[in-house]
XYZ file of C-alpha atoms in Angstrom:
703
model
C 0.004 0.006 -0.016
C 2.739 2.414 0.896
C 4.794 1.647 -2.134
C 1.783 2.345 -4.368
C 0.753 5.620 -2.828
C 3.956 7.243 -1.666
C 7.323 7.721 -3.272
C 10.649 9.002 -2.205
C 11.523 12.700 -2.572
C 13.609 11.795 -5.546
C 10.646 10.129 -7.238
C 8.357 12.987 -6.274
C 10.705 15.538 -7.827
C 10.892 13.580 -11.072
C 7.143 13.161 -11.208
C 6.568 16.842 -10.535
C 8.751 17.898 -13.428
C 6.661 15.882 -15.879
C 3.218 16.068 -14.342
C 0.480 18.113 -15.988
C -0.311 21.492 -14.567
C 3.183 22.186 -13.283
C 5.681 24.664 -14.624
C 8.401 23.547 -17.029
C 11.270 24.709 -14.910
C 13.654 21.967 -13.902
C 13.303 20.417 -10.505
C 16.283 19.159 -8.472
C 16.550 15.504 -7.584
C 17.752 14.262 -4.231
C 20.080 16.681 -2.396
C 23.819 16.363 -2.829
C 24.940 16.822 0.755
C 28.085 18.571 1.912
C 29.297 16.256 4.610
C 30.034 17.842 7.984
C 31.636 16.502 11.073
C 29.211 13.828 12.219
C 28.286 14.560 15.823
C 25.158 12.403 15.708
C 24.368 9.634 18.180
C 25.461 6.208 17.058
C 21.837 5.037 16.775
C 21.060 7.714 14.191
C 24.207 6.935 12.198
C 23.265 3.228 12.039
C 19.764 4.247 10.906
C 21.258 6.105 7.904
C 21.184 9.692 9.127
C 24.006 12.148 8.452
C 24.432 15.871 8.998
C 24.706 17.988 5.868
C 24.959 21.690 4.966
C 22.331 23.627 2.983
C 23.995 26.179 0.680
C 20.761 28.036 0.141
C 19.774 28.421 3.773
C 23.271 28.495 5.205
C 22.423 26.076 7.942
C 22.754 22.362 8.632
C 20.095 19.778 7.917
C 19.799 16.015 8.345
C 19.632 13.573 5.444
C 18.814 9.812 5.536
C 20.643 7.941 2.800
C 18.339 4.932 3.172
C 14.959 6.713 2.809
C 16.068 9.971 1.121
C 14.331 11.977 3.896
C 15.657 15.427 4.785
C 14.830 17.317 7.971
C 15.873 20.635 9.454
C 15.799 19.346 13.012
C 17.581 16.363 14.456
C 15.431 13.231 13.943
C 14.007 11.449 16.980
C 14.159 7.677 17.208
C 11.511 5.529 18.794
C 8.730 6.097 16.287
C 7.910 3.426 13.742
C 8.421 3.815 10.002
C 4.965 4.630 8.717
C 5.956 3.830 5.130
C 6.899 0.154 5.583
C 4.667 -0.268 8.692
C 1.762 2.212 8.443
C -0.242 0.626 11.259
C 2.648 0.504 13.709
C 2.543 -3.232 14.175
C 6.306 -3.586 14.557
C 6.857 -0.404 16.543
C 8.972 -0.625 19.667
C 6.716 -0.128 22.706
C 7.415 2.999 24.681
C 8.534 2.660 28.336
C 5.792 2.811 30.934
C 7.647 5.495 32.842
C 6.997 8.650 30.914
C 9.772 10.446 32.749
C 12.363 8.280 30.957
C 11.216 9.494 27.535
C 11.646 13.011 26.429
C 8.670 13.988 24.271
C 9.313 16.956 22.036
C 6.597 19.605 22.051
C 4.213 19.723 19.112
C 5.714 22.890 17.682
C 9.225 21.436 17.728
C 8.489 18.252 15.802
C 10.898 17.574 12.921
C 9.726 19.339 9.828
C 10.418 17.974 6.412
C 12.265 20.318 4.100
C 9.996 21.704 1.493
C 10.834 21.120 -2.145
C 10.598 24.852 -2.771
C 13.396 25.428 -0.219
C 15.680 23.211 -2.252
C 15.073 24.943 -5.585
C 17.542 27.463 -6.899
C 16.210 31.024 -7.081
C 17.894 32.017 -10.308
C 14.903 31.673 -12.590
C 13.427 34.987 -11.478
C 9.837 33.682 -11.563
C 7.695 34.741 -8.647
C 5.605 32.164 -6.819
C 1.857 32.709 -6.698
C 0.452 34.130 -3.530
C -1.907 31.234 -3.018
C -1.975 29.977 0.520
C -2.523 26.426 1.685
C -5.302 26.738 4.281
C -4.703 25.545 7.800
C -6.980 25.482 10.781
C -5.100 26.633 13.855
C -7.834 25.602 16.257
C -7.298 21.886 15.862
C -4.236 19.638 16.126
C -2.393 19.341 12.867
C -2.060 15.987 11.184
C 0.930 15.518 8.852
C -0.181 14.728 5.357
C 2.779 12.508 4.579
C 3.595 9.217 6.226
C 7.298 9.782 5.719
C 7.774 12.376 8.475
C 9.697 10.986 11.440
C 8.231 11.918 14.764
C 4.647 11.416 13.646
C 2.673 9.963 16.522
C 1.427 6.430 16.078
C -2.022 6.604 14.520
C -4.414 4.669 16.712
C -6.901 2.715 14.680
C -9.491 1.097 16.924
C -7.483 -0.302 19.798
C -4.174 -1.675 20.887
C -5.167 -5.171 21.902
C -3.535 -8.179 20.147
C -6.853 -9.036 18.524
C -7.067 -5.567 17.012
C -3.530 -5.799 15.719
C -4.288 -9.114 14.066
C -7.252 -7.487 12.356
C -5.147 -4.572 11.323
C -2.846 -6.825 9.322
C -5.778 -7.636 7.045
C -6.321 -4.023 6.099
C -3.717 -3.824 3.402
C -5.390 -3.315 0.030
C -4.868 -5.867 -2.704
C -6.265 -3.732 -5.551
C -6.175 0.036 -5.899
C -8.594 1.877 -8.197
C -7.737 5.448 -7.172
C -4.800 7.857 -7.062
C -4.687 9.855 -3.871
C -1.236 11.298 -4.629
C -2.458 13.845 -7.212
C -2.471 17.335 -5.777
C -5.165 19.856 -6.503
C -4.998 22.757 -8.969
C -8.364 24.173 -7.950
C -8.235 27.707 -6.548
C -11.074 29.110 -4.479
C -11.725 32.137 -2.301
C -11.031 31.454 1.324
C -14.228 30.333 3.083
C -15.126 29.813 6.698
C -16.197 26.570 8.375
C -19.596 25.012 7.640
C -22.449 25.449 10.092
C -23.788 21.868 9.720
C -23.768 19.809 12.877
C -21.088 17.099 13.211
C -22.228 13.495 12.675
C -22.952 11.189 15.596
C -23.860 7.456 15.466
C -26.914 7.934 17.681
C -28.297 10.657 15.390
C -27.469 8.687 12.266
C -29.207 5.614 13.701
C -32.369 7.636 14.309
C -32.171 9.201 10.820
C -31.837 5.790 9.176
C -34.831 4.406 11.056
C -36.989 7.379 10.038
C -35.926 7.167 6.405
C -36.918 3.503 6.308
C -40.311 4.469 7.710
C -40.624 7.253 5.109
C -39.876 4.786 2.312
C -42.578 2.483 3.667
C -45.067 5.367 3.801
C -44.283 6.127 0.179
C -44.860 2.537 -0.866
C -48.173 2.343 0.975
C -49.444 5.611 -0.540
C -48.650 4.497 -4.086
C -50.353 1.155 -3.518
C -53.469 2.496 -1.783
C -54.130 5.564 -3.886
C -52.915 4.528 -7.362
C -52.721 0.745 -7.153
C -49.085 0.694 -8.344
C -45.717 -0.089 -6.843
C -43.414 2.920 -6.341
C -41.427 3.604 -9.499
C -37.929 2.236 -9.270
C -35.402 4.729 -7.813
C -38.105 7.418 -7.664
C -37.660 7.954 -3.937
C -33.867 8.261 -4.382
C -34.242 10.760 -7.207
C -36.818 12.628 -5.086
C -34.150 13.165 -2.402
C -31.632 14.305 -5.029
C -34.067 16.720 -6.659
C -35.268 18.102 -3.331
C -31.713 18.883 -2.144
C -31.244 21.112 -5.185
C -33.846 23.561 -3.802
C -33.815 22.602 -0.100
C -32.673 25.218 2.403
C -33.220 23.078 5.492
C -30.774 21.906 8.091
C -30.775 18.161 7.528
C -28.133 16.866 5.104
C -30.373 14.108 3.674
C -34.067 14.713 4.258
C -35.733 17.823 2.735
C -37.432 20.229 5.091
C -37.568 23.689 3.461
C -38.464 23.393 -0.234
C -40.469 25.398 -2.705
C -42.587 24.130 -4.363
C -43.798 21.478 -1.944
C -44.781 19.077 -4.766
C -41.668 17.549 -6.246
C -41.554 17.662 -10.059
C -39.401 14.554 -10.111
C -41.653 12.397 -7.962
C -44.809 13.684 -9.665
C -43.414 12.943 -13.120
C -42.256 9.419 -12.278
C -45.565 8.410 -10.635
C -47.560 9.813 -13.540
C -45.440 7.762 -16.001
C -46.598 4.577 -14.241
C -50.319 5.477 -14.338
C -52.470 3.558 -15.039
C -49.881 0.747 -15.140
C -46.114 0.468 -15.453
C -44.967 -0.270 -18.970
C -42.078 -2.713 -19.390
C -39.880 -3.816 -22.220
C -41.515 -6.494 -24.386
C -39.732 -9.348 -26.083
C -42.543 -11.635 -27.258
C -45.899 -11.293 -29.012
C -47.971 -12.699 -26.154
C -46.428 -10.267 -23.702
C -47.364 -7.322 -25.955
C -50.935 -8.563 -26.254
C -51.243 -8.985 -22.476
C -49.764 -5.524 -21.795
C -52.231 -3.859 -24.193
C -55.143 -5.569 -22.460
C -53.932 -4.565 -18.962
C -53.430 -0.921 -20.001
C -56.933 -0.688 -21.468
C -58.533 -2.291 -18.396
C -56.561 -0.058 -15.987
C -57.432 3.116 -17.905
C -61.142 2.303 -17.817
C -61.054 1.459 -14.137
C -59.221 4.689 -13.241
C -61.483 6.987 -15.244
C -64.564 5.394 -13.632
C -63.263 5.740 -10.080
C -62.071 9.354 -10.268
C -63.813 12.656 -10.766
C -63.410 13.459 -14.434
C -65.334 15.510 -16.949
C -68.002 13.766 -19.080
C -65.976 14.350 -22.239
C -62.926 12.647 -20.696
C -64.950 9.651 -19.604
C -66.486 9.378 -23.106
C -63.123 9.501 -24.888
C -61.451 6.939 -22.630
C -64.330 4.479 -22.674
C -64.765 4.696 -26.427
C -61.024 4.009 -27.056
C -60.960 1.178 -24.534
C -63.986 -0.521 -26.091
C -62.438 -0.113 -29.556
C -59.245 -1.745 -28.264
C -61.113 -4.680 -26.751
C -63.006 -5.137 -30.027
C -59.756 -5.174 -31.982
C -58.244 -7.720 -29.604
C -61.213 -10.050 -30.011
C -61.212 -9.866 -33.835
C -57.535 -9.848 -34.912
C -55.713 -13.049 -33.995
C -52.853 -12.738 -36.461
C -51.347 -9.506 -35.237
C -47.590 -9.359 -34.625
C -45.778 -7.896 -31.634
C -45.240 -4.628 -33.538
C -48.999 -4.350 -34.234
C -49.781 -4.725 -30.536
C -47.172 -2.103 -29.589
C -48.475 0.347 -32.203
C -51.992 -0.119 -30.877
C -50.726 0.485 -27.300
C -48.976 3.670 -28.369
C -52.182 4.875 -30.066
C -54.199 4.131 -26.940
C -51.724 6.036 -24.768
C -51.902 9.103 -27.033
C -55.710 9.083 -26.951
C -56.279 8.276 -23.275
C -53.098 9.468 -21.585
C -54.007 13.179 -21.166
C -57.441 12.375 -19.750
C -56.077 9.704 -17.379
C -53.343 12.080 -16.145
C -55.846 14.878 -15.534
C -57.994 12.530 -13.461
C -55.035 11.324 -11.346
C -53.299 14.686 -10.929
C -54.801 15.671 -7.567
C -54.145 12.242 -6.082
C -50.513 12.173 -7.203
C -49.936 15.708 -5.921
C -51.366 14.570 -2.591
C -48.783 11.755 -2.420
C -45.909 14.157 -3.077
C -47.183 16.661 -0.545
C -47.765 13.979 2.118
C -44.252 12.564 1.798
C -42.743 16.049 2.077
C -44.638 16.940 5.241
C -43.749 13.617 6.866
C -40.123 14.343 6.010
C -40.475 17.767 7.617
C -41.650 16.200 10.895
C -38.847 13.660 10.823
C -36.247 16.415 10.373
C -37.561 18.166 13.479
C -37.176 14.945 15.520
C -33.621 14.422 14.226
C -32.692 18.010 14.999
C -34.013 17.777 18.550
C -32.015 14.551 19.107
C -28.876 16.138 17.751
C -29.180 19.263 19.868
C -29.802 17.184 22.961
C -26.531 15.301 22.469
C -24.651 18.577 22.035
C -26.236 20.007 25.161
C -25.268 16.917 27.209
C -21.627 17.531 26.302
C -21.827 21.326 26.885
C -21.238 22.091 23.213
C -22.938 25.274 22.001
C -25.301 24.936 19.055
C -24.226 28.169 17.463
C -20.641 29.295 17.138
C -19.573 32.804 16.282
C -18.377 32.773 12.694
C -14.737 33.697 12.375
C -13.753 36.547 10.140
C -12.865 35.261 6.669
C -9.893 36.927 5.065
C -10.359 37.819 1.396
C -7.540 35.724 -0.018
C -7.141 32.957 -2.575
C -6.311 29.418 -1.429
C -6.164 25.957 -2.911
C -9.320 24.026 -2.204
C -9.384 22.136 1.079
C -11.783 19.763 2.823
C -14.870 21.100 4.541
C -14.348 22.106 8.175
C -17.198 22.190 10.692
C -17.728 25.133 12.984
C -19.393 23.127 15.796
C -17.129 20.887 17.841
C -17.704 17.183 17.598
C -19.150 15.468 20.698
C -17.536 12.359 22.179
C -18.209 9.254 20.140
C -19.609 5.947 21.495
C -17.800 2.668 20.995
C -18.278 0.858 17.722
C -17.446 -2.815 17.096
C -15.517 -4.081 14.086
C -14.678 -7.540 12.785
C -13.567 -9.123 9.523
C -15.502 -11.603 7.378
C -13.076 -12.804 4.683
C -12.309 -9.593 2.752
C -15.193 -7.605 4.165
C -14.966 -5.221 7.141
C -18.108 -5.295 9.314
C -18.776 -2.313 11.627
C -21.601 -2.603 14.110
C -23.325 -0.042 16.317
C -26.267 -1.109 18.540
C -26.938 -4.137 16.385
C -26.986 -2.201 13.084
C -24.181 -3.437 10.843
C -22.627 -1.826 7.778
C -20.132 -3.583 5.535
C -17.329 -2.378 3.272
C -14.615 -4.280 1.445
C -11.140 -4.392 2.865
C -9.689 -2.367 0.000
C -12.117 0.490 0.442
C -11.801 0.459 4.186
C -8.079 1.038 3.655
C -8.981 3.840 1.223
C -11.181 5.494 3.871
C -8.312 5.221 6.341
C -5.987 7.040 3.912
C -8.520 9.760 3.139
C -9.198 10.248 6.797
C -5.515 10.551 7.487
C -5.062 13.140 4.739
C -8.067 15.240 5.620
C -9.096 15.007 9.281
C -7.501 17.560 11.626
C -9.269 16.924 14.902
C -8.526 13.234 15.456
C -4.823 12.518 15.098
C -5.121 9.411 17.264
C -7.903 7.943 15.091
C -10.132 7.531 18.149
C -13.231 8.680 16.199
C -12.370 6.956 12.939
C -14.635 3.905 13.286
C -17.725 5.836 14.470
C -17.349 8.273 11.609
C -16.945 5.440 9.113
C -20.110 3.842 10.472
C -21.959 7.145 10.058
C -20.679 7.572 6.508
C -21.594 4.058 5.381
C -24.971 4.216 7.085
C -25.749 7.530 5.411
C -25.067 6.242 1.905
C -26.865 2.994 2.664
C -29.984 4.994 3.562
C -29.572 7.255 0.534
C -29.470 4.362 -1.948
C -31.893 2.064 -0.142
C -31.499 -1.351 1.413
C -33.225 -3.343 -1.335
C -31.381 -5.726 -3.632
C -29.621 -3.712 -6.376
C -31.423 -0.564 -5.190
C -29.488 2.562 -5.959
C -27.322 0.967 -8.620
C -28.951 2.997 -11.404
C -28.510 6.418 -9.859
C -25.114 7.251 -11.334
C -22.730 5.915 -13.968
C -19.059 5.308 -13.422
C -15.910 5.799 -15.501
C -13.059 3.338 -15.791
C -9.699 4.018 -14.142
C -7.931 4.616 -17.446
C -10.346 7.428 -18.252
C -9.377 9.302 -15.108
C -5.707 8.703 -15.905
C -6.242 10.175 -19.365
C -8.192 13.152 -17.992
C -5.364 13.955 -15.624
C -2.646 13.405 -18.211
C -4.252 15.336 -21.076
C -6.301 17.997 -19.306
C -4.745 18.311 -15.881
C -7.975 17.219 -14.176
C -7.492 16.712 -10.425
C -11.024 17.180 -9.080
C -14.375 15.315 -9.277
C -17.539 17.345 -8.961
C -19.870 14.452 -8.071
C -18.240 11.721 -6.017
C -18.064 10.247 -2.533
C -15.304 8.927 -0.296
C -16.033 5.454 -1.603
C -16.003 6.051 -5.368
C -13.668 9.021 -5.761
C -10.511 8.635 -7.864
C -8.827 11.830 -6.671
C -8.707 12.915 -3.064
C -10.193 16.232 -4.109
C -13.919 15.921 -4.800
C -17.375 17.285 -4.050
C -19.986 15.064 -2.480
C -23.554 15.233 -1.171
C -22.860 15.323 2.574
C -20.323 17.803 4.000
C -20.816 16.577 7.602
C -19.871 12.930 7.157
C -17.639 13.267 4.044
C -15.644 16.323 5.113
C -13.452 14.174 7.385
C -12.579 12.094 4.298
C -11.632 14.953 1.960
C -14.966 16.226 0.569
C -15.091 19.878 -0.461
C -18.884 19.977 0.069
C -21.779 19.861 -2.418
C -20.915 20.758 -5.993
C -23.562 23.455 -6.209
C -21.977 25.215 -3.209
C -18.447 24.922 -4.574
C -17.227 27.972 -6.519
C -13.715 27.567 -7.923
C -11.923 30.372 -9.746
C -9.422 28.217 -11.594
C -8.710 24.577 -12.331
C -9.865 21.622 -14.420
C -12.783 19.496 -13.215
C -14.549 16.260 -14.091
C -18.342 16.099 -13.675
C -20.374 12.862 -13.855
C -23.673 13.843 -12.169
C -26.304 11.408 -10.868
C -29.199 10.629 -13.172
C -31.553 13.377 -11.961
C -32.733 15.876 -14.554
C -33.243 18.702 -12.060
C -29.778 18.206 -10.598
C -28.126 18.091 -14.003
C -29.939 21.263 -15.069
C -28.815 23.028 -11.867
C -25.263 21.825 -12.554
C -25.258 23.428 -15.989
C -26.507 26.747 -14.558
C -23.835 26.623 -11.861
C -21.015 25.848 -14.332
C -22.049 28.574 -16.760
C -22.189 31.076 -13.943
C -18.664 30.141 -12.869
C -17.310 30.213 -16.409
C -18.934 33.604 -17.014
C -17.563 35.243 -13.894
C -14.051 33.800 -13.638
C -11.235 35.476 -15.620
C -8.954 32.535 -14.841
C -8.406 29.349 -16.877
C -11.374 27.217 -15.842
C -12.769 24.100 -17.528
C -15.337 21.350 -16.879
C -15.380 17.976 -18.566
C -18.898 16.580 -18.269
C -20.181 13.050 -18.847
C -23.936 12.567 -18.997
C -26.315 10.081 -20.678
C -27.554 11.015 -24.089
C -31.275 11.054 -23.436
C -33.138 12.284 -26.526
C -36.673 10.966 -26.050
C -37.599 13.262 -24.431
C -34.459 15.440 -24.656
C -32.659 16.322 -21.435
C -32.577 20.089 -20.821
C -29.052 19.885 -19.379
C -27.646 18.171 -22.491
C -29.425 20.578 -24.840
C -28.175 23.630 -22.942
C -24.547 22.407 -22.909
C -24.603 21.607 -26.628
C -25.778 25.176 -27.299
C -23.508 26.843 -24.725
C -20.929 29.360 -25.931
C -18.408 27.770 -23.593
C -18.603 24.372 -25.351
C -15.293 23.369 -26.940
C -15.949 19.714 -27.661
C -18.974 17.472 -27.940
C -18.768 13.766 -28.667
C -21.321 10.924 -28.461
C -20.146 7.396 -27.812
C -22.614 4.626 -28.722
C -22.912 2.272 -25.799
C -22.267 -0.870 -27.897
C -19.505 0.277 -30.268
C -17.454 2.381 -27.847
C -16.481 -0.574 -25.724
C -14.866 -2.629 -28.448
C -13.613 0.039 -30.870
C -9.825 0.592 -30.877
C -8.356 3.892 -29.834
C -8.115 6.169 -32.861
C -5.033 8.148 -33.756
C -6.439 11.497 -32.718
C -4.656 14.739 -33.516
C -3.209 16.683 -30.589
C -6.012 19.268 -30.782
C -8.616 16.576 -30.030
C -7.080 14.146 -27.526
C -10.459 13.417 -25.963
C -11.498 11.151 -28.853
C -9.768 8.098 -27.397
C -10.782 8.475 -23.761
C -13.442 5.760 -23.761
C -12.387 3.819 -26.826
C -10.130 1.495 -24.821
C -11.493 -1.580 -23.164
C -10.074 -1.569 -19.656
C -10.184 -4.383 -17.064
C -13.065 -2.660 -15.247
C -15.047 -1.647 -18.317
C -18.777 -2.286 -17.977
C -21.145 -1.653 -20.871
C -23.714 1.057 -20.236
C -27.346 0.905 -21.246
C -27.406 4.169 -23.194
C -25.149 6.365 -25.240
C -22.707 8.597 -23.396
C -22.270 12.313 -24.117
C -18.900 13.945 -23.501
C -18.787 17.737 -23.339
C -15.832 20.031 -22.706
C -16.704 23.447 -21.313
C -13.982 26.067 -21.054
C -14.088 29.673 -19.914
C -12.093 32.527 -18.465
C -9.141 34.319 -20.069
C -8.027 31.010 -21.568
C -11.256 30.861 -23.581
C -11.511 34.540 -24.519
C -7.961 35.229 -25.659
C -7.487 32.037 -27.681
C -10.903 32.009 -29.288
C -11.990 28.767 -27.786
C -8.790 26.830 -28.516
C -8.477 23.893 -26.142
C -5.339 24.353 -24.039
C -3.985 21.110 -22.677
C -2.321 20.679 -19.319
C 1.052 20.299 -21.006
C 0.856 23.710 -22.625
C 2.940 26.563 -21.180
C 1.091 28.464 -18.452
C -0.566 31.704 -19.488
C 0.313 34.942 -17.687
C -1.929 35.507 -14.723
C -4.251 38.525 -14.739
C -4.043 41.265 -12.187
C -6.038 39.765 -9.345
C -5.464 40.182 -5.604
C -3.377 37.258 -4.470
C -1.819 36.400 -7.824
C 1.525 37.561 -9.173
C 2.820 34.627 -11.186
C 1.938 31.415 -13.032
C -0.164 28.940 -11.160
C 1.395 25.679 -10.011
C -0.072 22.854 -7.944
C 0.789 23.279 -4.235
C 3.634 21.365 -2.724
C 2.444 20.582 0.731
C 5.370 20.016 3.136
C 5.610 16.276 3.454
C 2.791 15.714 0.948
C 2.743 13.093 -1.725
C 3.953 14.040 -5.179
C 1.751 14.667 -8.195
C 1.791 12.606 -11.286
C 0.702 9.227 -12.518
C -0.046 6.585 -9.981
C 3.053 4.477 -9.327
C 2.796 0.814 -9.928
C -0.214 0.991 -12.230
């Protein structure tokens, strides 16, 4: 795991000099030390440490010839090597008597020498005034596992049983690259006001969501005589969060209008009956008969105008007469007759069922509103028990530009209850009060890495398992607990597509992801409270970058996709910086998707390709010219390639000075950086940040 995700400083420097989005200036390799008189302890000398002299800083530093680490302060022995032993299984136990061990203060811990401090200053290029945000209120967590002196990260316990379980948490397959640094620049923002997650609150929320799903099922059955449309409840939650201004991260509580267009549309599509795909002639005949019978029954049981009743009954009787007479009709004849019946009776049936369907949507929303109040009361009671104020005075936000960083919460997190964990083959099972969530061993290790990179208030990993339980439970309730439920909400892209996006376009950020399915460690997700500890930058519609290159693969919700297009066009219109979005959405033409139509007609569109779902998987990669490198992104058949059920639309949107000055020419990540405009906080070309001790940018090693 460590060898795949972390390289030596020499490897990082070489990767940086060739990675997209970086400047073309040469980067030094490992330092060539000037050997001094070695006055180090014998233990440090045997460990590979030697004292060297920095010509640039005119002061000594310490270099390890075994690991290529360089530190300004003298290294401290006694800590384990987190590269070869990230879980500290082979660490030497510290003496029981704390007086025998001298613990350096937090501010005096060895600091890794920054790559920028080793670069010569003769190029005369100024560095951008873009700051890497830090939160001084919480304990800092080093972002690199190669820093000596890092405290041992406590996972879930120190018992022998826990250590045996920890040995099973090494991933066997890696489908992500968490070493790629961000190139997204934002205005500095304050912490979020959402309440921190707690297992007790999440347990109550999950129970209420299950009850709400059951209410929805019963209303559809009792009022309309149908089963709830597949994924309609999940898309209802997605659509409601686009307009919701309430406090709950999952359930809507403050929406206008009350009636959801998404839920209303999907229920109406299944009235009077749900239409399915037909393969055989007898199935088509049976479906036509059921539709005619259901339409007549609905129009007779609802309040409808006399003209509507007359039209529906006449067409139904005509259909029954045709079914009794014609015994040689083909499947196509039955389907044509069904389409004719839908055109004639559909408007009248919909008008008769409109009030009832609106009542279902309104009822579900008001039940959700009551549930949100109960969840909020439970959450505030837990905060009050631990003397944590509900409202925190917002700190003053300085108007400066920073690289994007994970969401921070303003309210302090309460103490977490104990959570049990055990392994079942390659599956990690986490249990709280009898409620179990499961995740594969590989992705549990991924969550551990993301938590280590992003969390700043839990350096000992004492709250890691409870927060993982909350995260998994949240997504389980969002997608549903039924078999294969939630699998049709969002498409996925193969690993080689993300590699190509990063290599060709400098993409380092996903606009619609989660801690479980993200490829980069910079991403936007639906839930800032649970996902912020694992690197989330918050919801995409609340994220406003000024510069960078972004990938967007939104969930299959028309309202959300339309809001995404409005948000992207607003950002492209207002930002004078190089800003681009690469969007992947289904090509839905019957009826056409408003989001796809708007992007195809957008003045920011630079590329638009459609890949047929059958031919794109097997077609070889074409020899595309350099101006159009996107043609071969999905033409390769990777090991994880899964055929989709519809065509895929690829759109490249580009704005800012990059778009205006070059007349829409697509600038690749390998192109020379453009001069920066006169903006507060900028005075040079933009480069990805080099976090002290952070992992290097570039292609994922070992893949």
